[in-house]
PDB file of C-alpha atoms in Angstrom:
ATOM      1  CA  UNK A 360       0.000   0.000   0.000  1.00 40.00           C
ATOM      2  CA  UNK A 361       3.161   2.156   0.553  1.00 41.00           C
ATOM      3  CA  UNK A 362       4.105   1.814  -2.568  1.00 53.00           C
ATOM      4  CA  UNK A 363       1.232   2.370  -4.328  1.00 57.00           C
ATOM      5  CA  UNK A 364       0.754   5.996  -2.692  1.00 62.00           C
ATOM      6  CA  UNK A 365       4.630   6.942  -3.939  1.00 66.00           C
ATOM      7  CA  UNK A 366       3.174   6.037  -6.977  1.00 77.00           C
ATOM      8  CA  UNK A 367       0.014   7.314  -7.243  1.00 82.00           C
ATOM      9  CA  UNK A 368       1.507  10.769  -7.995  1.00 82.00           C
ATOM     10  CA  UNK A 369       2.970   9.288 -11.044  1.00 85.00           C
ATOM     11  CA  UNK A 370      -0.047   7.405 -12.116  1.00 88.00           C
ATOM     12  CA  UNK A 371      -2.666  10.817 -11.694  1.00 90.00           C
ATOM     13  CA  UNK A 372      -0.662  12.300 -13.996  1.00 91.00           C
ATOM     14  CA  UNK A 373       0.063  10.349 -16.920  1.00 94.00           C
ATOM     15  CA  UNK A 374      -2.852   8.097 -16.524  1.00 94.00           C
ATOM     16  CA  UNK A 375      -5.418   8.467 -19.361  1.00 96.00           C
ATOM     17  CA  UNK A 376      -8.541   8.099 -17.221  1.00 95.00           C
ATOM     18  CA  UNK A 377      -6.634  11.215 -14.854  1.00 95.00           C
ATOM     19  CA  UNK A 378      -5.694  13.257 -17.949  1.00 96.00           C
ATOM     20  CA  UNK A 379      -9.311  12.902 -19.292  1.00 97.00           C
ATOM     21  CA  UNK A 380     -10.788  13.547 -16.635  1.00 97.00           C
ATOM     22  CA  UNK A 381      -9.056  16.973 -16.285  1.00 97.00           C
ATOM     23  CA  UNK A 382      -9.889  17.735 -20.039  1.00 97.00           C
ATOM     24  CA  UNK A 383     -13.338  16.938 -19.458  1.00 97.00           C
ATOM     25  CA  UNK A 384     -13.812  19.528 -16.563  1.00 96.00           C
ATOM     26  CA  UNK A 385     -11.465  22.229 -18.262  1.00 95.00           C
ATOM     27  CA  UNK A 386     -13.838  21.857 -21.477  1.00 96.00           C
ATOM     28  CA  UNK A 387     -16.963  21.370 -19.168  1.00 96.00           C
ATOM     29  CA  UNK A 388     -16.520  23.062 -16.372  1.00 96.00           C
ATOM     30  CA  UNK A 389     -14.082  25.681 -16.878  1.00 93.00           C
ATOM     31  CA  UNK A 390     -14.349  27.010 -20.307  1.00 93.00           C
ATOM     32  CA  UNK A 391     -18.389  27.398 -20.021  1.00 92.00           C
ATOM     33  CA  UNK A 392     -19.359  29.139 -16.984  1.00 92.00           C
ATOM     34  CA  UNK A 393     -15.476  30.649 -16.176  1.00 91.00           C
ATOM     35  CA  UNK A 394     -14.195  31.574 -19.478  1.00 83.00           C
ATOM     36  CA  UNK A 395     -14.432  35.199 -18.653  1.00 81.00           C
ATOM     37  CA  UNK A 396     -13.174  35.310 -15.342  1.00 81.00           C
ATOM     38  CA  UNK A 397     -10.345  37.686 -14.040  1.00 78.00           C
ATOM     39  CA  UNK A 398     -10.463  37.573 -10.451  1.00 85.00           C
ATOM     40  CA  UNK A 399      -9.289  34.804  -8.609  1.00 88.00           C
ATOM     41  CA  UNK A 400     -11.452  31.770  -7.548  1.00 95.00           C
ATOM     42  CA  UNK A 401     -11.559  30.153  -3.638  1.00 97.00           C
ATOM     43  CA  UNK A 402     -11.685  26.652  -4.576  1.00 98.00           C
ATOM     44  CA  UNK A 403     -12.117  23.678  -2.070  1.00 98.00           C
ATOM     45  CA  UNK A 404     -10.556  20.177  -3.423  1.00 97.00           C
ATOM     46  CA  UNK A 405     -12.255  17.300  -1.142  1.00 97.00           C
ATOM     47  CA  UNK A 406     -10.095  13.994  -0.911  1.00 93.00           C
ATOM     48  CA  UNK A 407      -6.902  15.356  -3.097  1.00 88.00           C
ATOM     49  CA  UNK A 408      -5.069  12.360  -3.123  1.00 86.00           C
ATOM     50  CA  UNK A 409      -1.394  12.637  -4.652  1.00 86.00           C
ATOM     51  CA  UNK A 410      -2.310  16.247  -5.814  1.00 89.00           C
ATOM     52  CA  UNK A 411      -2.253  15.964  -8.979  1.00 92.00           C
ATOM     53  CA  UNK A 412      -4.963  17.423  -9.670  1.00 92.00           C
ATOM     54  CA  UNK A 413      -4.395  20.506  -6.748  1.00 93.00           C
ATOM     55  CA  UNK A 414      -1.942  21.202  -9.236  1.00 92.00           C
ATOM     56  CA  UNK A 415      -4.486  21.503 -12.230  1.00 94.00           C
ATOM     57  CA  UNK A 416      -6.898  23.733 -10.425  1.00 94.00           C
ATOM     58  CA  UNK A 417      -4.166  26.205  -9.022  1.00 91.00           C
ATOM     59  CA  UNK A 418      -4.256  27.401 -12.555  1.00 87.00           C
ATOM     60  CA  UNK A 419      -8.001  28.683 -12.197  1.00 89.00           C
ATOM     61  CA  UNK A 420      -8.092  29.866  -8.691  1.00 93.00           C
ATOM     62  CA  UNK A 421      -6.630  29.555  -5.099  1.00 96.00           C
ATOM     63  CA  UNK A 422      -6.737  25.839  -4.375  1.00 96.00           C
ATOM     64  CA  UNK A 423      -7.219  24.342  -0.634  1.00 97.00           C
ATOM     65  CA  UNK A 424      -7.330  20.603  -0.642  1.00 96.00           C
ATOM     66  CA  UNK A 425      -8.675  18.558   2.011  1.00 97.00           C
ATOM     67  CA  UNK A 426      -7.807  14.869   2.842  1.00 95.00           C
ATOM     68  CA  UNK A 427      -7.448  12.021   5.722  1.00 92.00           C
ATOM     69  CA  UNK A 428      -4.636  10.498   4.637  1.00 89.00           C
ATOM     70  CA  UNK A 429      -1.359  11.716   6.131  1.00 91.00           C
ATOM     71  CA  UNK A 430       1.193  10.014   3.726  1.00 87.00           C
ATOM     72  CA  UNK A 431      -0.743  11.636   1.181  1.00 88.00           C
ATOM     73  CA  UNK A 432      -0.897  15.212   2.938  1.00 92.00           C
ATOM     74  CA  UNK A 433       2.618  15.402   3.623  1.00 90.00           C
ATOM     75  CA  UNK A 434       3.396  14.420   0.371  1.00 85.00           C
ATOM     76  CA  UNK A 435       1.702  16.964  -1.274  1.00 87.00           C
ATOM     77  CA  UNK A 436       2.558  19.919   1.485  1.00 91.00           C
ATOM     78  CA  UNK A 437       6.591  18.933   0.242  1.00 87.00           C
ATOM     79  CA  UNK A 438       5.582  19.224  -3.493  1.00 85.00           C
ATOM     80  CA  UNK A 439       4.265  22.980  -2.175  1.00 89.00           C
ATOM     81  CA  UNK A 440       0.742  22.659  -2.163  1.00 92.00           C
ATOM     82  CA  UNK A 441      -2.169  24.005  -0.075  1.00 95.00           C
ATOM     83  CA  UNK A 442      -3.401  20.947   1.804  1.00 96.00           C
ATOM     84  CA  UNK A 443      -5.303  20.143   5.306  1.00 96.00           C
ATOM     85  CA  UNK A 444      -5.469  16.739   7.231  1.00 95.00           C
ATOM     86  CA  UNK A 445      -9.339  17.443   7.603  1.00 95.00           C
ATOM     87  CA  UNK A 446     -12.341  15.342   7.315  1.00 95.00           C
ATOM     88  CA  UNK A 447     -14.976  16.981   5.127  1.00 96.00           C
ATOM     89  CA  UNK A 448     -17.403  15.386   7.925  1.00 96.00           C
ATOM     90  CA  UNK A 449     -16.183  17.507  10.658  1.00 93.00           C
ATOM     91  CA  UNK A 450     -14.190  20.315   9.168  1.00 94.00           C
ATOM     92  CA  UNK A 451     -13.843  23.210  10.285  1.00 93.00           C
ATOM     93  CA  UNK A 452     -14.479  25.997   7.649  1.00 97.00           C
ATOM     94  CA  UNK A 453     -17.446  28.973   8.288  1.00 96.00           C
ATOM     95  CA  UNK A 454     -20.598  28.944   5.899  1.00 97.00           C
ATOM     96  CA  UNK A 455     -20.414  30.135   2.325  1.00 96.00           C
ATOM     97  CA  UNK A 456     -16.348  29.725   2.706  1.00 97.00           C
ATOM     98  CA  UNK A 457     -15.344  28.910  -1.136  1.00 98.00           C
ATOM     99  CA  UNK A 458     -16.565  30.307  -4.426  1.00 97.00           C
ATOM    100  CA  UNK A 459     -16.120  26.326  -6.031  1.00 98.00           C
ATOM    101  CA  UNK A 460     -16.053  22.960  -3.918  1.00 98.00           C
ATOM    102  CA  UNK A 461     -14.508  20.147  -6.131  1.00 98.00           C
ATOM    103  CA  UNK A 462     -15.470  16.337  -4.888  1.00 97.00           C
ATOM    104  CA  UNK A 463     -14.255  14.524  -7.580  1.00 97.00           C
ATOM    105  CA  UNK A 464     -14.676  10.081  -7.180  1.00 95.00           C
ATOM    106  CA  UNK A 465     -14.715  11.198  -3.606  1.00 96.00           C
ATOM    107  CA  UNK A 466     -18.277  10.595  -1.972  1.00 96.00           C
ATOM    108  CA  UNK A 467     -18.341   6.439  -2.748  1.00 96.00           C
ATOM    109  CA  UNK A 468     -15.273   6.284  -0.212  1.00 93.00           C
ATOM    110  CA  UNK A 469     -17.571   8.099   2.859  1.00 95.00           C
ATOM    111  CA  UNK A 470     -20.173   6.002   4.671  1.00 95.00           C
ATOM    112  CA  UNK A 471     -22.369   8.946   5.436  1.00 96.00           C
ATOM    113  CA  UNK A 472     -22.000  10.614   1.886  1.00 97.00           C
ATOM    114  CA  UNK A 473     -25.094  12.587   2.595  1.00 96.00           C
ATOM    115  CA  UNK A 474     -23.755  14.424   5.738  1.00 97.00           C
ATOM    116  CA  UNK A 475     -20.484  15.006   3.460  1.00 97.00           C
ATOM    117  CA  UNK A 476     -22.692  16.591   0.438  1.00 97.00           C
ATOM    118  CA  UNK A 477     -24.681  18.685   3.626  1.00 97.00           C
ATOM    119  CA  UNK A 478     -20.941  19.901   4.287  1.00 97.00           C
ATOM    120  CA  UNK A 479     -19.676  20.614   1.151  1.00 97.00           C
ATOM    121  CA  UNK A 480     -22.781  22.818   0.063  1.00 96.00           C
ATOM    122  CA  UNK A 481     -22.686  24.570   3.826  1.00 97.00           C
ATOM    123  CA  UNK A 482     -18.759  25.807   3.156  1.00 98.00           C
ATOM    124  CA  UNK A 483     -20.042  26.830  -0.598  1.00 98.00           C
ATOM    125  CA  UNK A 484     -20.988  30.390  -1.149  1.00 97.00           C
ATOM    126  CA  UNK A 485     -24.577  31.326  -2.294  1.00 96.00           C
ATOM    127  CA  UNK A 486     -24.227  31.081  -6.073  1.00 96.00           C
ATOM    128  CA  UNK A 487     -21.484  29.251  -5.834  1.00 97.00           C
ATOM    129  CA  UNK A 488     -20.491  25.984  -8.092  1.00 98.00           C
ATOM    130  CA  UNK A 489     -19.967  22.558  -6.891  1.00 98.00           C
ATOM    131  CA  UNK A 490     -18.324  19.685  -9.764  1.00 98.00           C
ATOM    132  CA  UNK A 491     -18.656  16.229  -8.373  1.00 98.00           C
ATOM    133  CA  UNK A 492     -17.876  13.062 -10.183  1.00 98.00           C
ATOM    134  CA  UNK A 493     -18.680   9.256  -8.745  1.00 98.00           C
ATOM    135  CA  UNK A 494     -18.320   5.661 -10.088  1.00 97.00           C
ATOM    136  CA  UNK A 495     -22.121   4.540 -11.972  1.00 98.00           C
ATOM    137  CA  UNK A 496     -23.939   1.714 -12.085  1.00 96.00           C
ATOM    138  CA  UNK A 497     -24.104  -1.192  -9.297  1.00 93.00           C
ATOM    139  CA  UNK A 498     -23.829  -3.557 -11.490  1.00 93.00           C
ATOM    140  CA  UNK A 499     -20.154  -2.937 -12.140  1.00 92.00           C
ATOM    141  CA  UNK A 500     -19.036  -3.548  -8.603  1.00 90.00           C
ATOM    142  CA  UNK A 501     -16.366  -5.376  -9.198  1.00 86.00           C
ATOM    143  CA  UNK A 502     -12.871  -6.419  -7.215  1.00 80.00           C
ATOM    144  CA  UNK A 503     -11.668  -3.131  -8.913  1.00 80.00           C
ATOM    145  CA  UNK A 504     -14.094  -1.351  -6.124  1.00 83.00           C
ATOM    146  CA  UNK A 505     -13.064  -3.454  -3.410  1.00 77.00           C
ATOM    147  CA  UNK A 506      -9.144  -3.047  -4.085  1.00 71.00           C
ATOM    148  CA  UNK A 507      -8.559   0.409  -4.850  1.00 70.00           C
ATOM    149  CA  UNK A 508      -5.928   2.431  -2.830  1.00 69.00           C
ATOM    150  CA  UNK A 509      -9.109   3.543  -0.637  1.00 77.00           C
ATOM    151  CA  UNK A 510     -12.085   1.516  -1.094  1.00 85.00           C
ATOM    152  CA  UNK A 511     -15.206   2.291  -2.726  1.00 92.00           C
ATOM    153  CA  UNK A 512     -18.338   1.699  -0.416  1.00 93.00           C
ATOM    154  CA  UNK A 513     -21.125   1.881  -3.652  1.00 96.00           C
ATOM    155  CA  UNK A 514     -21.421   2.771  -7.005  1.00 96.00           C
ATOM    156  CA  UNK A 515     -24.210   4.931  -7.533  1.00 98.00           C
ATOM    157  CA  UNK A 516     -27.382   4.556 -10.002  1.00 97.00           C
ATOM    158  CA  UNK A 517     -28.045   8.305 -11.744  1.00 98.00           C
ATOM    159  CA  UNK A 518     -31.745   7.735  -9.826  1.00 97.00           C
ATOM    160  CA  UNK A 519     -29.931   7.516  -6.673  1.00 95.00           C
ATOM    161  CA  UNK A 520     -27.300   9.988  -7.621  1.00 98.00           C
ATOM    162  CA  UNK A 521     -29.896  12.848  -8.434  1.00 98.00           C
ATOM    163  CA  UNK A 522     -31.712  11.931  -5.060  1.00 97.00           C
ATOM    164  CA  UNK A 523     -28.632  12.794  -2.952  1.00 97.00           C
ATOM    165  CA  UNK A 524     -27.938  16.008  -5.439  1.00 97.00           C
ATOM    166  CA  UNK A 525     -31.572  17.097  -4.305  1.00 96.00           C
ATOM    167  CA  UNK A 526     -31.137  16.821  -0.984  1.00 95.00           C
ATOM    168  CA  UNK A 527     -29.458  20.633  -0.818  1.00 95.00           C
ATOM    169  CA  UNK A 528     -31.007  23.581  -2.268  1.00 94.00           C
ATOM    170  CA  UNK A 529     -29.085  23.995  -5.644  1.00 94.00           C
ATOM    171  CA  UNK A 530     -29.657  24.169  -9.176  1.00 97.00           C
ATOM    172  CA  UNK A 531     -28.638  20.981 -10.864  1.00 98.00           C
ATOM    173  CA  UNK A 532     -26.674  22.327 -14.253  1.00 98.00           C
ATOM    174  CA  UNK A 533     -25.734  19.338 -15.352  1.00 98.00           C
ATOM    175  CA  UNK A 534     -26.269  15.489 -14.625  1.00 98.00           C
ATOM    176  CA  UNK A 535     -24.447  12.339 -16.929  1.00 99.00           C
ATOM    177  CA  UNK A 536     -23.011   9.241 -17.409  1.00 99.00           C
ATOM    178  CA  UNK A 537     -19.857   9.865 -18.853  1.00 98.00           C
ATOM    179  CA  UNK A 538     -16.669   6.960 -19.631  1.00 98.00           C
ATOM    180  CA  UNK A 539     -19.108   6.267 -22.422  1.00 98.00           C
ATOM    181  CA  UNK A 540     -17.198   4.814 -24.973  1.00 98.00           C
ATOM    182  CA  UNK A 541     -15.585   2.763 -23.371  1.00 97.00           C
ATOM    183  CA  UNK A 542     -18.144   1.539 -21.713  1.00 98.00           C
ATOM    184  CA  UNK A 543     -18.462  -1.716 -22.858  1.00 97.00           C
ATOM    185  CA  UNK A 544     -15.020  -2.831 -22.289  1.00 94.00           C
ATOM    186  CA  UNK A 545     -14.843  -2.152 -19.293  1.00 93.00           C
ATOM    187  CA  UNK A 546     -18.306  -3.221 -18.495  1.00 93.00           C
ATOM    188  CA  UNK A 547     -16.888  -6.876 -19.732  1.00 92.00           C
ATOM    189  CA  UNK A 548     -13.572  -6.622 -17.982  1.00 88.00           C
ATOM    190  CA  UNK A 549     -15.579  -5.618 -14.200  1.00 86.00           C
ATOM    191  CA  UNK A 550     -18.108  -8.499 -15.144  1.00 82.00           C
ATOM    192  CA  UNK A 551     -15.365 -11.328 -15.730  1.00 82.00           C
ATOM    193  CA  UNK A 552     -13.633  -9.720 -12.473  1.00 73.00           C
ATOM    194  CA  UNK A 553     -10.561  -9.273 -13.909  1.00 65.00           C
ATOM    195  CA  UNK A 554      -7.297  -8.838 -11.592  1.00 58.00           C
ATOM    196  CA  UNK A 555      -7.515  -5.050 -10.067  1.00 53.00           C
ATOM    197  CA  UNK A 556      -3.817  -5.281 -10.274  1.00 54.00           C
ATOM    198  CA  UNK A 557      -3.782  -2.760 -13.332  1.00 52.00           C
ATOM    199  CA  UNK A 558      -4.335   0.220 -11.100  1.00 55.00           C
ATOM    200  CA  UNK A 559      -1.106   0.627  -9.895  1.00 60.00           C
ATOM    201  CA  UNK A 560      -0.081   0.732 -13.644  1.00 79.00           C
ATOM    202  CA  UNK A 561       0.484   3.323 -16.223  1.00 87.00           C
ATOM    203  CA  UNK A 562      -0.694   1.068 -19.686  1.00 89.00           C
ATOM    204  CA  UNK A 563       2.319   1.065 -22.204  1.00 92.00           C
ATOM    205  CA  UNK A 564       2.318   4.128 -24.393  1.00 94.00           C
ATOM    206  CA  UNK A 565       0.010   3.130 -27.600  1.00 96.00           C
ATOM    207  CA  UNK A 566      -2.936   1.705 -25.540  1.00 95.00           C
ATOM    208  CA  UNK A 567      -2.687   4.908 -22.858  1.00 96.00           C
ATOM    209  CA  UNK A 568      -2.576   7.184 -25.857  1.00 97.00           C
ATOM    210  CA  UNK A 569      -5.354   5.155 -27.575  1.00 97.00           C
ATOM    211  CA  UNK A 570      -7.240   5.156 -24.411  1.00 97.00           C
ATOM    212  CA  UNK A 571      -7.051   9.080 -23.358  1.00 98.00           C
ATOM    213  CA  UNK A 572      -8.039   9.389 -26.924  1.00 98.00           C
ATOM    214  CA  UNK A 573     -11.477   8.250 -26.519  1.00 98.00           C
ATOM    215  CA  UNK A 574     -12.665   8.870 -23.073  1.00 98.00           C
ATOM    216  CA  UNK A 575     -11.141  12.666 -23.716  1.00 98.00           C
ATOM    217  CA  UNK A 576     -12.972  13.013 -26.582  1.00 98.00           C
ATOM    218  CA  UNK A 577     -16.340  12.838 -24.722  1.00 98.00           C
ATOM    219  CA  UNK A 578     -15.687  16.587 -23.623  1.00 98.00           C
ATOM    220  CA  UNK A 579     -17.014  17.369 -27.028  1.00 96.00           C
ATOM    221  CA  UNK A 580     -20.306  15.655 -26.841  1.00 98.00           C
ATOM    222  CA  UNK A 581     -21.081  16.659 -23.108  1.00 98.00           C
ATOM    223  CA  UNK A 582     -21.347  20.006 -23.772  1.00 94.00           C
ATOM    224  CA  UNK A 583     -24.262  19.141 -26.134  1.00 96.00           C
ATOM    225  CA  UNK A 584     -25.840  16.003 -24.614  1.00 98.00           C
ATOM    226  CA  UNK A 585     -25.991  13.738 -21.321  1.00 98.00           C
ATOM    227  CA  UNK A 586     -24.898  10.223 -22.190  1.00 98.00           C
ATOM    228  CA  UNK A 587     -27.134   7.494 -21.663  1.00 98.00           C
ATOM    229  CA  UNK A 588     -24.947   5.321 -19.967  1.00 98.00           C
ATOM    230  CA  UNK A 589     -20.930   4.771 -18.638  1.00 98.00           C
ATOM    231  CA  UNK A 590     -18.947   4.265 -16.068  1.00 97.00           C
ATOM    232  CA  UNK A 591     -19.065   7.503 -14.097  1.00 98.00           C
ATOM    233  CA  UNK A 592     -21.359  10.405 -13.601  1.00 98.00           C
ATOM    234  CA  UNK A 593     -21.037  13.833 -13.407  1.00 98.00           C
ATOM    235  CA  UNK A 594     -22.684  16.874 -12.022  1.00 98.00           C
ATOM    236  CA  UNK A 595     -22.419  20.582 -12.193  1.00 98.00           C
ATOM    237  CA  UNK A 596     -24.635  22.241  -9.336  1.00 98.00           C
ATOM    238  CA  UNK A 597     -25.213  25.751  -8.594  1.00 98.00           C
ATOM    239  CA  UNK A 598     -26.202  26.988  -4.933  1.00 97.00           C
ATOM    240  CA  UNK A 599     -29.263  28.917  -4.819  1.00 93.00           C
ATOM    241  CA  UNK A 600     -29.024  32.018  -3.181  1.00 83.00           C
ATOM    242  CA  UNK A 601     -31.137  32.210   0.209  1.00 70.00           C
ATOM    243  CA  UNK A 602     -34.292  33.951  -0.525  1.00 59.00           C
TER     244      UNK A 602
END
């Protein structure tokens, strides 16, 4: 497991499912509703992991990243980022704190996920934007789940997904599967429960290439439609302003 966390930091960022992922929110996210921006964003990161991805949104804002796991705080703290030891459950930040709360494949590691979405919206500022990403559809639960370098405890239906999103006052932007494309290969690798070993891997150069070449290329499409189906979803949600 030791291992694995030195090289997670390596893996976030040469991954393709990591580097798509952060072309899917710049095209998504920040190129649609921050394009025109000048002044600089509070952001909250929940569960930041190696910081890879700290890194990314430093470029858009002033980043604080949150996260329980000390290895991977220090680590990121000696690389020169902004990060707590703080658990989103009991944290510690006023109301209406940040101007953007990230929570990206971080809600299907906390038991009480509601309380955490309760938190997240509390520290986010009236009109302010939350992105959240989570692993889709139970039937996919897989060793790959159970094995991860923190354990998922569900995969989440969009039903159930939308259910949680509507248990805080905000305005749901946008709601979809995404990992579309590849859906169906990985649907048959989860389903034969194929070794999770692959995690702790960067893929050799052609197939990583080949890969980030698909799943980024979704970015174009989600601006236009939701996808029916895939392997995660995503949300963009908007915090209504008290009335």
């Amino acid at each position: 497991m030791i291992e694995g966390r030195e090289l997670l930091f390596e893996i976030e960022r040469e991954h393709w499912w990591f580097e798509s992922r952060r072309k899917i929110v710049y095209d998504l996210f920040w190129k649609k509703y921050f394009s025109k921006q000048t002044e600089k964003l509070k952001i909250l990161s929940i569960g930041t992991s190696s910081g890879v991805e700290l890194e990314f949104l430093s470029k858009f804002g002033n980043v604080l990243g949150i996260d329980l796991d000390e290895k991977m705080v220090l680590n990121a703290q000696k690389n020169g980022l902004n990060v707590l030891k703080q658990d989103i459950l009991s944290n510690n930040f006023k109301d209406n704190s940040f101007d953007i709360v990230f929570a990206m494949d971080v809600l299907e590691h906390i038991e009480d996920h509601e309380k955490a979405f309760k938190e997240a919206f509390r520290v986010l500022r009236s009109g302010g934007y939350m992105f959240i990403t989570v692993p889709a559809c139970k039937f996919l639960w897989s060793n790959h789940d159970e094995h991860q370098f923190f354990p998922h405890k569900r995969r989440y239906n969009k039903k159930d997904f939308l259910v949680l999103l509507r248990t805080q006052n905000v305005e749901i932007l946008k709601c979809s599967f995404f990992n579309f494309f590849l859906f169906p290969f990985i649907t048959l690798v989860r389903l034969l429960n194929v070794s999770s070993d692959s995690q702790l891997k960067i893929p050799n150069k052609f197939v990583n290439s080949f890969f980030k070449t698909i799943f980024s290329s979704e970015r174009y499409f989600l601006n236009k439609i939701n996808f029916p189906i895939g392997v995660s979803l995503i949300a963009i949600c908007r915090k209504k302003c008290a009335e």
